[in-house]
Amino acid sequence: MSTTTTAVRIEPAPPVVHTAAMLWLSAVAFGAFEAVLVIGKLLYEGTPVLDVLPQGGFRLAVFAGAVFLALKLKGGANWARWTLAGTLGVFGTLSLVKEPIEWLLAGGSIAEAMTGADAMAWVFAASRVLHVLAVLGALVLMFQPRAGAYFRSA
């Protein structure tokens, strides 16, 4: 009869890693909020539910993966740190800023957008800014020296 043991980390995550994980979870919450706004708007405008489901399903999968990775990060999994940095840190951030940057490059005016924005646009914009800041903050904290030491000690 063979037994398998699993190493369990006893030391708690240092504050920088704990905060990074909480920022990732915050980013997920902001992303979920934005998804509700976008999907709600599409449905309100008459988009058939079956056309919206793939988008919602994809986002749900990304959110579930991000939560899983954030929890593994907090537990000291270095692979989770690098997976978060590469996938959501790079490609996720690009997906969040791509459209506004393209709009600006095409001649969009921030002043005009602000003047013509309704309450929903302001709520969405605020959520998106907080979402991006949470991701950038998490990325910075995950690679602080104390975080690096924590992941090396695993």
PDB file of C-alpha atoms in Angstrom:
ATOM      1  CA  MET A   1       0.000   0.000   0.000  1.00  0.00           C
ATOM      2  CA  SER A   2       1.427   3.362  -0.966  1.00  0.00           C
ATOM      3  CA  THR A   3       0.562   6.707   0.465  1.00  0.00           C
ATOM      4  CA  THR A   4       0.887  10.121  -1.076  1.00  0.00           C
ATOM      5  CA  THR A   5       1.699  13.191   0.915  1.00  0.00           C
ATOM      6  CA  THR A   6       1.047  16.706  -0.154  1.00  0.00           C
ATOM      7  CA  ALA A   7       3.114  19.594   1.119  1.00  0.00           C
ATOM      8  CA  VAL A   8       0.982  22.163   2.880  1.00  0.00           C
ATOM      9  CA  ARG A   9       2.389  25.623   3.322  1.00  0.00           C
ATOM     10  CA  ILE A  10       2.226  26.717   6.942  1.00  0.00           C
ATOM     11  CA  GLU A  11       3.586  30.243   6.745  1.00  0.00           C
ATOM     12  CA  PRO A  12       0.977  32.818   5.739  1.00  0.00           C
ATOM     13  CA  ALA A  13       1.435  34.831   2.592  1.00  0.00           C
ATOM     14  CA  PRO A  14       3.293  38.094   3.173  1.00  0.00           C
ATOM     15  CA  PRO A  15       1.192  41.265   2.882  1.00  0.00           C
ATOM     16  CA  VAL A  16       2.342  41.984  -0.687  1.00  0.00           C
ATOM     17  CA  VAL A  17       1.186  38.552  -1.896  1.00  0.00           C
ATOM     18  CA  HIS A  18      -2.057  38.704   0.100  1.00  0.00           C
ATOM     19  CA  THR A  19      -2.790  42.159  -1.315  1.00  0.00           C
ATOM     20  CA  ALA A  20      -1.901  41.047  -4.850  1.00  0.00           C
ATOM     21  CA  ALA A  21      -4.347  38.146  -4.540  1.00  0.00           C
ATOM     22  CA  MET A  22      -7.053  40.480  -3.221  1.00  0.00           C
ATOM     23  CA  LEU A  23      -6.413  42.865  -6.123  1.00  0.00           C
ATOM     24  CA  TRP A  24      -6.812  39.987  -8.589  1.00  0.00           C
ATOM     25  CA  LEU A  25     -10.102  39.076  -6.926  1.00  0.00           C
ATOM     26  CA  SER A  26     -11.129  42.739  -7.120  1.00  0.00           C
ATOM     27  CA  ALA A  27     -10.271  42.757 -10.823  1.00  0.00           C
ATOM     28  CA  VAL A  28     -12.518  39.716 -11.263  1.00  0.00           C
ATOM     29  CA  ALA A  29     -15.331  41.517  -9.454  1.00  0.00           C
ATOM     30  CA  PHE A  30     -14.929  44.600 -11.655  1.00  0.00           C
ATOM     31  CA  GLY A  31     -14.808  42.400 -14.747  1.00  0.00           C
ATOM     32  CA  ALA A  32     -17.965  40.575 -13.699  1.00  0.00           C
ATOM     33  CA  PHE A  33     -19.690  43.897 -13.068  1.00  0.00           C
ATOM     34  CA  GLU A  34     -18.652  45.148 -16.511  1.00  0.00           C
ATOM     35  CA  ALA A  35     -19.884  41.890 -18.078  1.00  0.00           C
ATOM     36  CA  VAL A  36     -23.279  42.337 -16.441  1.00  0.00           C
ATOM     37  CA  LEU A  37     -23.469  45.884 -17.800  1.00  0.00           C
ATOM     38  CA  VAL A  38     -22.472  44.865 -21.330  1.00  0.00           C
ATOM     39  CA  ILE A  39     -24.662  41.766 -21.489  1.00  0.00           C
ATOM     40  CA  GLY A  40     -27.574  43.633 -19.908  1.00  0.00           C
ATOM     41  CA  LYS A  41     -27.226  46.380 -22.508  1.00  0.00           C
ATOM     42  CA  LEU A  42     -27.109  43.868 -25.354  1.00  0.00           C
ATOM     43  CA  LEU A  43     -30.217  42.103 -24.087  1.00  0.00           C
ATOM     44  CA  TYR A  44     -31.995  45.412 -23.517  1.00  0.00           C
ATOM     45  CA  GLU A  45     -31.197  46.414 -27.105  1.00  0.00           C
ATOM     46  CA  GLY A  46     -32.775  43.188 -28.353  1.00  0.00           C
ATOM     47  CA  THR A  47     -29.771  40.962 -28.966  1.00  0.00           C
ATOM     48  CA  PRO A  48     -31.014  37.353 -28.847  1.00  0.00           C
ATOM     49  CA  VAL A  49     -30.004  35.474 -25.697  1.00  0.00           C
ATOM     50  CA  LEU A  50     -28.347  32.733 -27.761  1.00  0.00           C
ATOM     51  CA  ASP A  51     -26.054  35.355 -29.311  1.00  0.00           C
ATOM     52  CA  VAL A  52     -25.034  36.615 -25.874  1.00  0.00           C
ATOM     53  CA  LEU A  53     -24.447  33.227 -24.216  1.00  0.00           C
ATOM     54  CA  PRO A  54     -21.027  32.482 -25.768  1.00  0.00           C
ATOM     55  CA  GLN A  55     -19.687  35.846 -24.600  1.00  0.00           C
ATOM     56  CA  GLY A  56     -21.058  35.294 -21.111  1.00  0.00           C
ATOM     57  CA  GLY A  57     -19.743  31.745 -20.978  1.00  0.00           C
ATOM     58  CA  PHE A  58     -16.258  32.782 -22.054  1.00  0.00           C
ATOM     59  CA  ARG A  59     -16.150  35.547 -19.464  1.00  0.00           C
ATOM     60  CA  LEU A  60     -17.376  33.181 -16.754  1.00  0.00           C
ATOM     61  CA  ALA A  61     -14.588  30.735 -17.608  1.00  0.00           C
ATOM     62  CA  VAL A  62     -11.971  33.517 -17.474  1.00  0.00           C
ATOM     63  CA  PHE A  63     -13.315  34.744 -14.121  1.00  0.00           C
ATOM     64  CA  ALA A  64     -13.310  31.219 -12.663  1.00  0.00           C
ATOM     65  CA  GLY A  65      -9.743  30.690 -13.849  1.00  0.00           C
ATOM     66  CA  ALA A  66      -8.637  34.022 -12.395  1.00  0.00           C
ATOM     67  CA  VAL A  67     -10.171  33.220  -9.004  1.00  0.00           C
ATOM     68  CA  PHE A  68      -8.474  29.805  -9.013  1.00  0.00           C
ATOM     69  CA  LEU A  69      -5.116  31.355  -9.909  1.00  0.00           C
ATOM     70  CA  ALA A  70      -5.444  34.146  -7.324  1.00  0.00           C
ATOM     71  CA  LEU A  71      -6.091  31.590  -4.591  1.00  0.00           C
ATOM     72  CA  LYS A  72      -3.126  29.487  -5.732  1.00  0.00           C
ATOM     73  CA  LEU A  73      -1.008  32.656  -5.817  1.00  0.00           C
ATOM     74  CA  LYS A  74      -1.883  33.402  -2.217  1.00  0.00           C
ATOM     75  CA  GLY A  75      -0.944  29.824  -1.323  1.00  0.00           C
ATOM     76  CA  GLY A  76       2.544  30.291  -2.750  1.00  0.00           C
ATOM     77  CA  ALA A  77       2.262  28.694  -6.206  1.00  0.00           C
ATOM     78  CA  ASN A  78       4.892  30.403  -8.332  1.00  0.00           C
ATOM     79  CA  TRP A  79       3.359  28.922 -11.502  1.00  0.00           C
ATOM     80  CA  ALA A  80       0.121  30.781 -10.655  1.00  0.00           C
ATOM     81  CA  ARG A  81       2.048  34.050 -10.358  1.00  0.00           C
ATOM     82  CA  TRP A  82       3.581  33.611 -13.807  1.00  0.00           C
ATOM     83  CA  THR A  83       0.314  32.391 -15.337  1.00  0.00           C
ATOM     84  CA  LEU A  84      -1.540  35.429 -13.992  1.00  0.00           C
ATOM     85  CA  ALA A  85       1.205  37.770 -15.178  1.00  0.00           C
ATOM     86  CA  GLY A  86       1.336  36.293 -18.677  1.00  0.00           C
ATOM     87  CA  THR A  87      -2.328  35.697 -19.360  1.00  0.00           C
ATOM     88  CA  LEU A  88      -4.349  38.289 -17.498  1.00  0.00           C
ATOM     89  CA  GLY A  89      -1.516  40.692 -16.805  1.00  0.00           C
ATOM     90  CA  VAL A  90      -0.490  40.992 -20.448  1.00  0.00           C
ATOM     91  CA  PHE A  91      -3.324  39.759 -22.669  1.00  0.00           C
ATOM     92  CA  GLY A  92      -6.115  40.661 -20.249  1.00  0.00           C
ATOM     93  CA  THR A  93      -4.825  44.208 -19.869  1.00  0.00           C
ATOM     94  CA  LEU A  94      -4.456  44.554 -23.632  1.00  0.00           C
ATOM     95  CA  SER A  95      -8.066  43.453 -24.061  1.00  0.00           C
ATOM     96  CA  LEU A  96      -9.177  46.114 -21.571  1.00  0.00           C
ATOM     97  CA  VAL A  97      -7.323  49.017 -23.182  1.00  0.00           C
ATOM     98  CA  LYS A  98      -7.339  48.020 -26.869  1.00  0.00           C
ATOM     99  CA  GLU A  99     -10.727  49.502 -27.765  1.00  0.00           C
ATOM    100  CA  PRO A 100     -10.244  52.876 -26.015  1.00  0.00           C
ATOM    101  CA  ILE A 101      -6.760  53.258 -27.521  1.00  0.00           C
ATOM    102  CA  GLU A 102      -8.047  52.437 -31.017  1.00  0.00           C
ATOM    103  CA  TRP A 103     -10.879  54.921 -30.521  1.00  0.00           C
ATOM    104  CA  LEU A 104      -8.417  57.653 -29.491  1.00  0.00           C
ATOM    105  CA  LEU A 105      -6.107  56.868 -32.415  1.00  0.00           C
ATOM    106  CA  ALA A 106      -9.088  57.129 -34.771  1.00  0.00           C
ATOM    107  CA  GLY A 107      -9.652  60.701 -33.599  1.00  0.00           C
ATOM    108  CA  GLY A 108     -11.951  60.183 -30.636  1.00  0.00           C
ATOM    109  CA  SER A 109     -12.151  63.081 -28.206  1.00  0.00           C
ATOM    110  CA  ILE A 110     -12.119  62.457 -24.460  1.00  0.00           C
ATOM    111  CA  ALA A 111     -13.767  65.848 -23.868  1.00  0.00           C
ATOM    112  CA  GLU A 112     -16.617  65.020 -26.279  1.00  0.00           C
ATOM    113  CA  ALA A 113     -17.030  61.554 -24.798  1.00  0.00           C
ATOM    114  CA  MET A 114     -17.249  63.003 -21.298  1.00  0.00           C
ATOM    115  CA  THR A 115     -19.767  65.630 -22.415  1.00  0.00           C
ATOM    116  CA  GLY A 116     -21.985  63.057 -24.116  1.00  0.00           C
ATOM    117  CA  ALA A 117     -21.684  60.327 -21.478  1.00  0.00           C
ATOM    118  CA  ASP A 118     -24.772  59.129 -19.664  1.00  0.00           C
ATOM    119  CA  ALA A 119     -24.769  57.621 -16.171  1.00  0.00           C
ATOM    120  CA  MET A 120     -24.195  54.098 -17.514  1.00  0.00           C
ATOM    121  CA  ALA A 121     -21.136  55.219 -19.477  1.00  0.00           C
ATOM    122  CA  TRP A 122     -19.676  56.867 -16.362  1.00  0.00           C
ATOM    123  CA  VAL A 123     -20.313  53.761 -14.256  1.00  0.00           C
ATOM    124  CA  PHE A 124     -18.728  51.520 -16.872  1.00  0.00           C
ATOM    125  CA  ALA A 125     -15.725  53.836 -17.296  1.00  0.00           C
ATOM    126  CA  ALA A 126     -15.162  54.028 -13.543  1.00  0.00           C
ATOM    127  CA  SER A 127     -15.339  50.260 -13.258  1.00  0.00           C
ATOM    128  CA  ARG A 128     -12.924  49.798 -16.163  1.00  0.00           C
ATOM    129  CA  VAL A 129     -10.400  52.234 -14.662  1.00  0.00           C
ATOM    130  CA  LEU A 130     -10.581  50.470 -11.290  1.00  0.00           C
ATOM    131  CA  HIS A 131     -10.302  47.101 -13.054  1.00  0.00           C
ATOM    132  CA  VAL A 132      -7.111  48.134 -14.864  1.00  0.00           C
ATOM    133  CA  LEU A 133      -5.644  49.684 -11.702  1.00  0.00           C
ATOM    134  CA  ALA A 134      -6.347  46.472  -9.747  1.00  0.00           C
ATOM    135  CA  VAL A 135      -4.551  44.397 -12.379  1.00  0.00           C
ATOM    136  CA  LEU A 136      -1.559  46.749 -12.551  1.00  0.00           C
ATOM    137  CA  GLY A 137      -1.339  46.925  -8.756  1.00  0.00           C
ATOM    138  CA  ALA A 138      -1.456  43.143  -8.472  1.00  0.00           C
ATOM    139  CA  LEU A 139       1.278  42.777 -11.077  1.00  0.00           C
ATOM    140  CA  VAL A 140       3.566  45.190  -9.260  1.00  0.00           C
ATOM    141  CA  LEU A 141       2.995  43.541  -5.879  1.00  0.00           C
ATOM    142  CA  MET A 142       3.477  39.978  -7.173  1.00  0.00           C
ATOM    143  CA  PHE A 143       7.036  40.785  -8.147  1.00  0.00           C
ATOM    144  CA  GLN A 144       8.157  42.757  -5.098  1.00  0.00           C
ATOM    145  CA  PRO A 145      11.263  41.306  -3.379  1.00  0.00           C
ATOM    146  CA  ARG A 146       9.233  39.981  -0.406  1.00  0.00           C
ATOM    147  CA  ALA A 147       6.879  38.213  -2.816  1.00  0.00           C
ATOM    148  CA  GLY A 148       9.820  36.703  -4.688  1.00  0.00           C
ATOM    149  CA  ALA A 149      11.263  35.385  -1.439  1.00  0.00           C
ATOM    150  CA  TYR A 150       7.909  33.854  -0.515  1.00  0.00           C
ATOM    151  CA  PHE A 151       7.625  32.020  -3.831  1.00  0.00           C
ATOM    152  CA  ARG A 152      11.234  30.807  -3.690  1.00  0.00           C
ATOM    153  CA  SER A 153      10.699  29.360  -0.214  1.00  0.00           C
ATOM    154  CA  ALA A 154       7.955  26.996  -1.412  1.00  0.00           C
TER     155      ALA A 154
END
